[in-house]
Amino acid sequence: MTKEEKPLVKLTTKERFLEVLQFFFTETNEKTGKTLQEVVDHFYWNLNAEVKKETIRSDIETLKSSEEFPVHEMDGYEEGMEKRYYYAGRLLNVQQLRVLIDAVMTSPVIPKDERLILMKEIRRWTTKDEGELLKNNVWVPERPTKGHATFSEDVAKIHTAIIQRHPIQFYYGSYEFDSRGKVVFLLRERTSVPEPRVYEMEPYELYWHSGRYYVTGIQRDGNFRHYRLDRMVDLSVWDDQTFYRDEHYEKKIRTVLERTFNMYSGVVMTVELKVDQRLLNVFVDKFGTEEPIYKYDKEEGVFYFKHRVLSSDGLLIWLLGLGSQVKAIHPPSLVDAMKKEITKMHTLYE
């Protein structure tokens, strides 16, 4: 049966109006508008429905005054030309959508299947043509782990618990070797904890560090702790309980997090370092320029750095990773720790 021989579909007023809105949403932007005739042709060739220009014009007039789904007339109209209209209600442009897609694509915590679904949905927020341009993804090496299976659900739970001040409970796991020497994920924080146990916490912050989410807060014993979200299992929120959010703890937690290296806990202290000037960008990226003291020595090509940070294994590992371009000067405990670790490394390769 040819196109002309098919019986036309009769649409209700609501169906027609929604299709008009969908057409402008998927086919137009401020640079690519459509005429009334193009809308009429769309109904005929794609839906086998017949509509009149005046009916479409009336629908557009209604959408013009809409704050949520506005359709506007394009600029540059000249006498004798058909007016063109476009959907003007997009909250994000295609460049901003690209940033979102890249963030999803490169996230190490979102499972692959969920990443693909999220990217597909984001591409639907713009026109079909621009959505096609967004199909070029950032290349990311295949991840060695599967990602956080309940990522979206757990992130939502944590945000809700923080906002509504509900305690949470969960199991916590880590990778270990089993009796056969195979790497497995077990529900215990470390080998000194032989059996799975339930952790309880009053969550204060959901913290992002090195591509991972960490939940920080106060345990029932009053101690501050943080846990990696993708290692938390069977997370649940106690909706029937609330806790008092202590402002003293809140300030303390944020201060500690700002000065933490690789999420290692420790004691705050003032460190002084002698640093090759080529590492200035590395230090500014890590510490900023407001609080730390930078003293430049042009003749030596170094700067002296002074700042309050968290003394921990994380700090030691970070400094050692910078090699001979950094020398610890103060405090003596840090200098001694660096010397001992360097000696161990030297002995290891003798």
mmCIF file of N, CA and C in Angstrom, residues 177-283:
data_model
loop_
_atom_site.group_PDB
_atom_site.id
_atom_site.type_symbol
_atom_site.label_atom_id
_atom_site.label_comp_id
_atom_site.label_asym_id
_atom_site.label_seq_id
_atom_site.Cartn_x
_atom_site.Cartn_y
_atom_site.Cartn_z
ATOM 1 N N PHE A 177 43.853 -12.129 49.610
ATOM 2 C CA PHE A 177 44.122 -13.414 48.979
ATOM 3 C C PHE A 177 43.369 -14.500 49.750
ATOM 4 N N ASP A 178 42.712 -15.395 49.007
ATOM 5 C CA ASP A 178 42.050 -16.510 49.687
ATOM 6 C C ASP A 178 43.037 -17.665 49.865
ATOM 7 N N SER A 179 42.545 -18.797 50.340
ATOM 8 C CA SER A 179 43.411 -19.944 50.636
ATOM 9 C C SER A 179 44.096 -20.506 49.393
ATOM 10 N N ARG A 180 43.548 -20.208 48.217
ATOM 11 C CA ARG A 180 44.142 -20.688 46.965
ATOM 12 C C ARG A 180 45.076 -19.662 46.331
ATOM 13 N N GLY A 181 45.229 -18.512 47.016
ATOM 14 C CA GLY A 181 46.074 -17.457 46.476
ATOM 15 C C GLY A 181 45.383 -16.587 45.456
ATOM 16 N N LYS A 182 44.057 -16.675 45.372
ATOM 17 C CA LYS A 182 43.277 -15.882 44.434
ATOM 18 C C LYS A 182 42.807 -14.593 45.104
ATOM 19 N N VAL A 183 42.831 -13.489 44.341
ATOM 20 C CA VAL A 183 42.369 -12.204 44.875
ATOM 21 C C VAL A 183 40.849 -12.203 44.929
ATOM 22 N N VAL A 184 40.309 -11.947 46.127
ATOM 23 C CA VAL A 184 38.857 -11.935 46.308
ATOM 24 C C VAL A 184 38.461 -10.724 47.158
ATOM 25 N N PHE A 185 37.203 -10.331 47.037
ATOM 26 C CA PHE A 185 36.669 -9.226 47.839
ATOM 27 C C PHE A 185 35.923 -9.819 49.027
ATOM 28 N N LEU A 186 36.373 -9.510 50.230
ATOM 29 C CA LEU A 186 35.772 -10.057 51.444
ATOM 30 C C LEU A 186 35.183 -8.947 52.295
ATOM 31 N N LEU A 187 34.097 -9.271 53.004
ATOM 32 C CA LEU A 187 33.421 -8.278 53.834
ATOM 33 C C LEU A 187 34.110 -8.128 55.184
ATOM 34 N N ARG A 188 35.277 -7.545 55.126
ATOM 35 C CA ARG A 188 35.972 -7.148 56.347
ATOM 36 C C ARG A 188 36.970 -6.070 55.957
ATOM 37 N N GLU A 189 37.189 -5.147 56.873
ATOM 38 C CA GLU A 189 38.026 -3.991 56.562
ATOM 39 C C GLU A 189 39.492 -4.366 56.443
ATOM 40 N N ARG A 190 39.948 -5.314 57.232
ATOM 41 C CA ARG A 190 41.341 -5.737 57.229
ATOM 42 C C ARG A 190 41.423 -7.125 57.849
ATOM 43 N N THR A 191 42.574 -7.755 57.719
ATOM 44 C CA THR A 191 42.726 -9.126 58.197
ATOM 45 C C THR A 191 42.564 -9.244 59.706
ATOM 46 N N SER A 192 42.778 -8.146 60.444
ATOM 47 C CA SER A 192 42.622 -8.193 61.900
ATOM 48 C C SER A 192 41.156 -8.259 62.315
ATOM 49 N N VAL A 193 40.267 -8.028 61.359
ATOM 50 C CA VAL A 193 38.827 -8.159 61.622
ATOM 51 C C VAL A 193 38.384 -9.460 60.955
ATOM 52 N N PRO A 194 38.316 -10.558 61.676
ATOM 53 C CA PRO A 194 38.121 -11.875 61.049
ATOM 54 C C PRO A 194 36.753 -12.088 60.421
ATOM 55 N N GLU A 195 35.707 -11.476 60.950
ATOM 56 C CA GLU A 195 34.350 -11.720 60.458
ATOM 57 C C GLU A 195 33.688 -10.413 60.018
ATOM 58 N N PRO A 196 32.723 -10.506 59.099
ATOM 59 C CA PRO A 196 31.988 -9.302 58.707
ATOM 60 C C PRO A 196 31.282 -8.684 59.913
ATOM 61 N N ARG A 197 31.281 -7.370 59.981
ATOM 62 C CA ARG A 197 30.556 -6.707 61.057
ATOM 63 C C ARG A 197 29.852 -5.479 60.502
ATOM 64 N N VAL A 198 28.816 -5.069 61.185
ATOM 65 C CA VAL A 198 28.035 -3.915 60.752
ATOM 66 C C VAL A 198 28.692 -2.640 61.264
ATOM 67 N N TYR A 199 28.904 -1.699 60.350
ATOM 68 C CA TYR A 199 29.441 -0.389 60.723
ATOM 69 C C TYR A 199 28.283 0.596 60.838
ATOM 70 N N GLU A 200 28.351 1.469 61.824
ATOM 71 C CA GLU A 200 27.320 2.486 62.029
ATOM 72 C C GLU A 200 27.980 3.859 62.035
ATOM 73 N N MET A 201 27.306 4.830 61.412
ATOM 74 C CA MET A 201 27.908 6.156 61.278
ATOM 75 C C MET A 201 26.855 7.239 61.160
ATOM 76 N N GLU A 202 27.198 8.418 61.668
ATOM 77 C CA GLU A 202 26.419 9.626 61.421
ATOM 78 C C GLU A 202 27.135 10.363 60.287
ATOM 79 N N PRO A 203 26.603 10.320 59.063
ATOM 80 C CA PRO A 203 27.328 10.870 57.905
ATOM 81 C C PRO A 203 27.294 12.399 57.856
ATOM 82 N N TYR A 204 28.463 12.999 57.638
ATOM 83 C CA TYR A 204 28.573 14.458 57.558
ATOM 84 C C TYR A 204 28.834 14.953 56.138
ATOM 85 N N GLU A 205 29.702 14.239 55.435
ATOM 86 C CA GLU A 205 30.072 14.692 54.091
ATOM 87 C C GLU A 205 30.205 13.495 53.148
ATOM 88 N N LEU A 206 29.859 13.740 51.877
ATOM 89 C CA LEU A 206 30.209 12.812 50.805
ATOM 90 C C LEU A 206 31.358 13.484 50.066
ATOM 91 N N TYR A 207 32.531 12.891 50.150
ATOM 92 C CA TYR A 207 33.768 13.545 49.732
ATOM 93 C C TYR A 207 34.331 12.855 48.491
ATOM 94 N N TRP A 208 34.784 13.662 47.523
ATOM 95 C CA TRP A 208 35.330 13.135 46.270
ATOM 96 C C TRP A 208 36.838 13.279 46.291
ATOM 97 N N HIS A 209 37.549 12.162 46.099
ATOM 98 C CA HIS A 209 39.000 12.210 46.120
ATOM 99 C C HIS A 209 39.568 11.175 45.151
ATOM 100 N N SER A 210 40.403 11.648 44.218
ATOM 101 C CA SER A 210 41.100 10.769 43.266
ATOM 102 C C SER A 210 40.159 9.803 42.563
ATOM 103 N N GLY A 211 39.020 10.327 42.118
ATOM 104 C CA GLY A 211 38.092 9.518 41.343
ATOM 105 C C GLY A 211 37.208 8.602 42.162
ATOM 106 N N ARG A 212 37.174 8.775 43.480
ATOM 107 C CA ARG A 212 36.366 7.919 44.344
ATOM 108 C C ARG A 212 35.531 8.756 45.303
ATOM 109 N N TYR A 213 34.381 8.193 45.687
ATOM 110 C CA TYR A 213 33.567 8.794 46.734
ATOM 111 C C TYR A 213 33.977 8.225 48.093
ATOM 112 N N TYR A 214 34.036 9.108 49.088
ATOM 113 C CA TYR A 214 34.261 8.693 50.468
ATOM 114 C C TYR A 214 33.154 9.291 51.333
ATOM 115 N N VAL A 215 32.659 8.488 52.247
ATOM 116 C CA VAL A 215 31.668 8.973 53.215
ATOM 117 C C VAL A 215 32.425 9.286 54.501
ATOM 118 N N THR A 216 32.288 10.493 54.993
ATOM 119 C CA THR A 216 32.967 10.897 56.214
ATOM 120 C C THR A 216 31.935 11.231 57.280
ATOM 121 N N GLY A 217 32.265 10.930 58.517
ATOM 122 C CA GLY A 217 31.317 11.230 59.583
ATOM 123 C C GLY A 217 31.800 10.736 60.925
ATOM 124 N N ILE A 218 30.877 10.651 61.857
ATOM 125 C CA ILE A 218 31.181 10.284 63.231
ATOM 126 C C ILE A 218 30.598 8.909 63.531
ATOM 127 N N GLN A 219 31.458 8.009 64.001
ATOM 128 C CA GLN A 219 30.970 6.697 64.416
ATOM 129 C C GLN A 219 30.283 6.812 65.781
ATOM 130 N N ARG A 220 29.573 5.749 66.129
ATOM 131 C CA ARG A 220 28.828 5.760 67.381
ATOM 132 C C ARG A 220 29.735 5.926 68.608
ATOM 133 N N ASP A 221 31.035 5.584 68.467
ATOM 134 C CA ASP A 221 31.960 5.759 69.583
ATOM 135 C C ASP A 221 32.519 7.181 69.657
ATOM 136 N N GLY A 222 32.062 8.055 68.745
ATOM 137 C CA GLY A 222 32.487 9.452 68.780
ATOM 138 C C GLY A 222 33.707 9.762 67.951
ATOM 139 N N ASN A 223 34.291 8.762 67.317
ATOM 140 C CA ASN A 223 35.492 8.984 66.510
ATOM 141 C C ASN A 223 35.138 9.327 65.066
ATOM 142 N N PHE A 224 35.955 10.207 64.468
ATOM 143 C CA PHE A 224 35.793 10.579 63.068
ATOM 144 C C PHE A 224 36.421 9.501 62.187
ATOM 145 N N ARG A 225 35.700 9.063 61.164
ATOM 146 C CA ARG A 225 36.209 8.070 60.223
ATOM 147 C C ARG A 225 35.718 8.387 58.816
ATOM 148 N N HIS A 226 36.393 7.813 57.843
ATOM 149 C CA HIS A 226 35.903 7.912 56.465
ATOM 150 C C HIS A 226 36.010 6.533 55.812
ATOM 151 N N TYR A 227 35.069 6.254 54.904
ATOM 152 C CA TYR A 227 35.016 4.958 54.229
ATOM 153 C C TYR A 227 34.772 5.188 52.735
ATOM 154 N N ARG A 228 35.407 4.344 51.916
ATOM 155 C CA ARG A 228 35.223 4.452 50.475
ATOM 156 C C ARG A 228 33.872 3.865 50.099
ATOM 157 N N LEU A 229 33.094 4.638 49.375
ATOM 158 C CA LEU A 229 31.720 4.244 49.084
ATOM 159 C C LEU A 229 31.632 2.948 48.282
ATOM 160 N N ASP A 230 32.556 2.743 47.332
ATOM 161 C CA ASP A 230 32.453 1.551 46.491
ATOM 162 C C ASP A 230 32.892 0.277 47.215
ATOM 163 N N ARG A 231 33.342 0.408 48.468
ATOM 164 C CA ARG A 231 33.660 -0.776 49.268
ATOM 165 C C ARG A 231 32.628 -0.999 50.375
ATOM 166 N N MET A 232 31.610 -0.142 50.390
ATOM 167 C CA MET A 232 30.518 -0.293 51.347
ATOM 168 C C MET A 232 29.439 -1.193 50.733
ATOM 169 N N VAL A 233 28.942 -2.135 51.498
ATOM 170 C CA VAL A 233 27.990 -3.130 50.988
ATOM 171 C C VAL A 233 26.744 -3.132 51.868
ATOM 172 N N ASP A 234 25.571 -3.355 51.228
ATOM 173 C CA ASP A 234 24.283 -3.400 51.939
ATOM 174 C C ASP A 234 24.063 -2.134 52.763
ATOM 175 N N LEU A 235 24.291 -0.998 52.125
ATOM 176 C CA LEU A 235 24.109 0.295 52.784
ATOM 177 C C LEU A 235 22.632 0.548 53.057
ATOM 178 N N SER A 236 22.309 0.956 54.271
ATOM 179 C CA SER A 236 20.920 1.290 54.613
ATOM 180 C C SER A 236 20.892 2.534 55.484
ATOM 181 N N VAL A 237 19.782 3.238 55.416
ATOM 182 C CA VAL A 237 19.589 4.491 56.162
ATOM 183 C C VAL A 237 18.547 4.264 57.250
ATOM 184 N N TRP A 238 18.825 4.729 58.458
ATOM 185 C CA TRP A 238 17.867 4.614 59.559
ATOM 186 C C TRP A 238 16.906 5.799 59.494
ATOM 187 N N ASP A 239 15.849 5.634 58.722
ATOM 188 C CA ASP A 239 14.900 6.735 58.517
ATOM 189 C C ASP A 239 14.179 7.148 59.793
ATOM 190 N N ASP A 240 14.108 6.245 60.764
ATOM 191 C CA ASP A 240 13.351 6.539 61.989
ATOM 192 C C ASP A 240 14.208 7.188 63.071
ATOM 193 N N GLN A 241 15.484 7.485 62.735
ATOM 194 C CA GLN A 241 16.362 8.132 63.713
ATOM 195 C C GLN A 241 17.021 9.355 63.091
ATOM 196 N N THR A 242 17.338 10.328 63.915
ATOM 197 C CA THR A 242 18.072 11.510 63.466
ATOM 198 C C THR A 242 19.196 11.792 64.449
ATOM 199 N N PHE A 243 20.212 12.501 63.976
ATOM 200 C CA PHE A 243 21.323 12.872 64.850
ATOM 201 C C PHE A 243 21.557 14.370 64.800
ATOM 202 N N TYR A 244 22.176 14.879 65.846
ATOM 203 C CA TYR A 244 22.518 16.296 65.922
ATOM 204 C C TYR A 244 23.836 16.533 65.191
ATOM 205 N N ARG A 245 23.832 17.428 64.238
ATOM 206 C CA ARG A 245 25.035 17.720 63.451
ATOM 207 C C ARG A 245 25.873 18.750 64.207
ATOM 208 N N ASP A 246 26.934 18.287 64.822
ATOM 209 C CA ASP A 246 27.802 19.121 65.654
ATOM 210 C C ASP A 246 28.650 20.042 64.768
ATOM 211 N N GLU A 247 28.520 21.361 64.947
ATOM 212 C CA GLU A 247 29.264 22.315 64.127
ATOM 213 C C GLU A 247 30.769 22.197 64.346
ATOM 214 N N HIS A 248 31.169 21.834 65.551
ATOM 215 C CA HIS A 248 32.589 21.661 65.842
ATOM 216 C C HIS A 248 33.158 20.514 65.017
ATOM 217 N N TYR A 249 32.427 19.402 64.982
ATOM 218 C CA TYR A 249 32.861 18.260 64.186
ATOM 219 C C TYR A 249 32.867 18.601 62.698
ATOM 220 N N GLU A 250 31.843 19.332 62.273
ATOM 221 C CA GLU A 250 31.712 19.681 60.860
ATOM 222 C C GLU A 250 32.935 20.468 60.394
ATOM 223 N N LYS A 251 33.346 21.464 61.189
ATOM 224 C CA LYS A 251 34.511 22.267 60.843
ATOM 225 C C LYS A 251 35.773 21.425 60.887
ATOM 226 N N LYS A 252 35.878 20.563 61.898
ATOM 227 C CA LYS A 252 37.056 19.714 62.049
ATOM 228 C C LYS A 252 37.192 18.750 60.874
ATOM 229 N N ILE A 253 36.082 18.134 60.466
ATOM 230 C CA ILE A 253 36.106 17.177 59.359
ATOM 231 C C ILE A 253 36.591 17.829 58.076
ATOM 232 N N ARG A 254 36.066 19.006 57.771
ATOM 233 C CA ARG A 254 36.457 19.668 56.526
ATOM 234 C C ARG A 254 37.916 20.096 56.559
ATOM 235 N N THR A 255 38.386 20.535 57.721
ATOM 236 C CA THR A 255 39.794 20.906 57.852
ATOM 237 C C THR A 255 40.692 19.702 57.633
ATOM 238 N N VAL A 256 40.323 18.576 58.240
ATOM 239 C CA VAL A 256 41.110 17.351 58.096
ATOM 240 C C VAL A 256 41.126 16.894 56.642
ATOM 241 N N LEU A 257 39.964 16.915 55.993
ATOM 242 C CA LEU A 257 39.881 16.454 54.607
ATOM 243 C C LEU A 257 40.722 17.315 53.675
ATOM 244 N N GLU A 258 40.757 18.617 53.921
ATOM 245 C CA GLU A 258 41.537 19.517 53.078
ATOM 246 C C GLU A 258 43.031 19.227 53.167
ATOM 247 N N ARG A 259 43.465 18.661 54.288
ATOM 248 C CA ARG A 259 44.896 18.453 54.525
ATOM 249 C C ARG A 259 45.300 16.981 54.464
ATOM 250 N N THR A 260 44.383 16.145 53.981
ATOM 251 C CA THR A 260 44.630 14.710 53.929
ATOM 252 C C THR A 260 45.354 14.314 52.642
ATOM 253 N N PHE A 261 46.249 13.330 52.756
ATOM 254 C CA PHE A 261 46.934 12.774 51.587
ATOM 255 C C PHE A 261 46.443 11.357 51.369
ATOM 256 N N ASN A 262 45.796 11.164 50.200
ATOM 257 C CA ASN A 262 45.338 9.821 49.810
ATOM 258 C C ASN A 262 44.464 9.158 50.874
ATOM 259 N N MET A 263 43.714 9.980 51.609
ATOM 260 C CA MET A 263 42.727 9.528 52.601
ATOM 261 C C MET A 263 43.352 8.758 53.761
ATOM 262 N N TYR A 264 44.650 9.008 54.039
ATOM 263 C CA TYR A 264 45.273 8.441 55.235
ATOM 264 C C TYR A 264 44.977 9.364 56.415
ATOM 265 N N SER A 265 44.678 8.786 57.565
ATOM 266 C CA SER A 265 44.458 9.586 58.762
ATOM 267 C C SER A 265 45.790 9.903 59.414
ATOM 268 N N GLY A 266 45.820 10.915 60.269
ATOM 269 C CA GLY A 266 47.055 11.309 60.931
ATOM 270 C C GLY A 266 46.847 12.524 61.798
ATOM 271 N N VAL A 267 47.940 13.209 62.126
ATOM 272 C CA VAL A 267 47.917 14.383 63.003
ATOM 273 C C VAL A 267 48.334 15.610 62.205
ATOM 274 N N VAL A 268 47.645 16.732 62.411
ATOM 275 C CA VAL A 268 47.971 17.964 61.698
ATOM 276 C C VAL A 268 49.286 18.535 62.221
ATOM 277 N N MET A 269 50.161 18.900 61.294
ATOM 278 C CA MET A 269 51.427 19.520 61.683
ATOM 279 C C MET A 269 51.866 20.474 60.576
ATOM 280 N N THR A 270 52.824 21.339 60.919
ATOM 281 C CA THR A 270 53.368 22.275 59.939
ATOM 282 C C THR A 270 54.613 21.667 59.317
ATOM 283 N N VAL A 271 54.624 21.581 57.988
ATOM 284 C CA VAL A 271 55.781 21.030 57.293
ATOM 285 C C VAL A 271 56.476 22.131 56.514
ATOM 286 N N GLU A 272 57.787 21.981 56.385
ATOM 287 C CA GLU A 272 58.588 22.886 55.565
ATOM 288 C C GLU A 272 59.367 22.039 54.571
ATOM 289 N N LEU A 273 59.310 22.452 53.305
ATOM 290 C CA LEU A 273 59.935 21.681 52.236
ATOM 291 C C LEU A 273 60.764 22.591 51.336
ATOM 292 N N LYS A 274 61.818 22.028 50.754
ATOM 293 C CA LYS A 274 62.595 22.704 49.726
ATOM 294 C C LYS A 274 62.237 22.024 48.405
ATOM 295 N N VAL A 275 61.705 22.791 47.458
ATOM 296 C CA VAL A 275 61.092 22.194 46.266
ATOM 297 C C VAL A 275 61.666 22.806 44.986
ATOM 298 N N ASP A 276 61.942 21.960 44.018
ATOM 299 C CA ASP A 276 62.361 22.423 42.689
ATOM 300 C C ASP A 276 61.245 23.282 42.101
ATOM 301 N N GLN A 277 61.619 24.437 41.541
ATOM 302 C CA GLN A 277 60.607 25.373 41.030
ATOM 303 C C GLN A 277 59.737 24.760 39.929
ATOM 304 N N ARG A 278 60.213 23.692 39.277
ATOM 305 C CA ARG A 278 59.423 23.054 38.217
ATOM 306 C C ARG A 278 58.183 22.364 38.768
ATOM 307 N N LEU A 279 58.135 22.188 40.096
ATOM 308 C CA LEU A 279 56.969 21.560 40.719
ATOM 309 C C LEU A 279 55.962 22.574 41.256
ATOM 310 N N LEU A 280 56.151 23.852 40.922
ATOM 311 C CA LEU A 280 55.255 24.877 41.453
ATOM 312 C C LEU A 280 53.799 24.590 41.099
ATOM 313 N N ASN A 281 53.532 24.221 39.845
ATOM 314 C CA ASN A 281 52.144 23.943 39.436
ATOM 315 C C ASN A 281 51.555 22.768 40.209
ATOM 316 N N VAL A 282 52.392 21.761 40.489
ATOM 317 C CA VAL A 282 51.928 20.597 41.246
ATOM 318 C C VAL A 282 51.475 21.031 42.641
ATOM 319 N N PHE A 283 52.242 21.895 43.284
ATOM 320 C CA PHE A 283 51.913 22.336 44.636
ATOM 321 C C PHE A 283 50.720 23.284 44.646
#
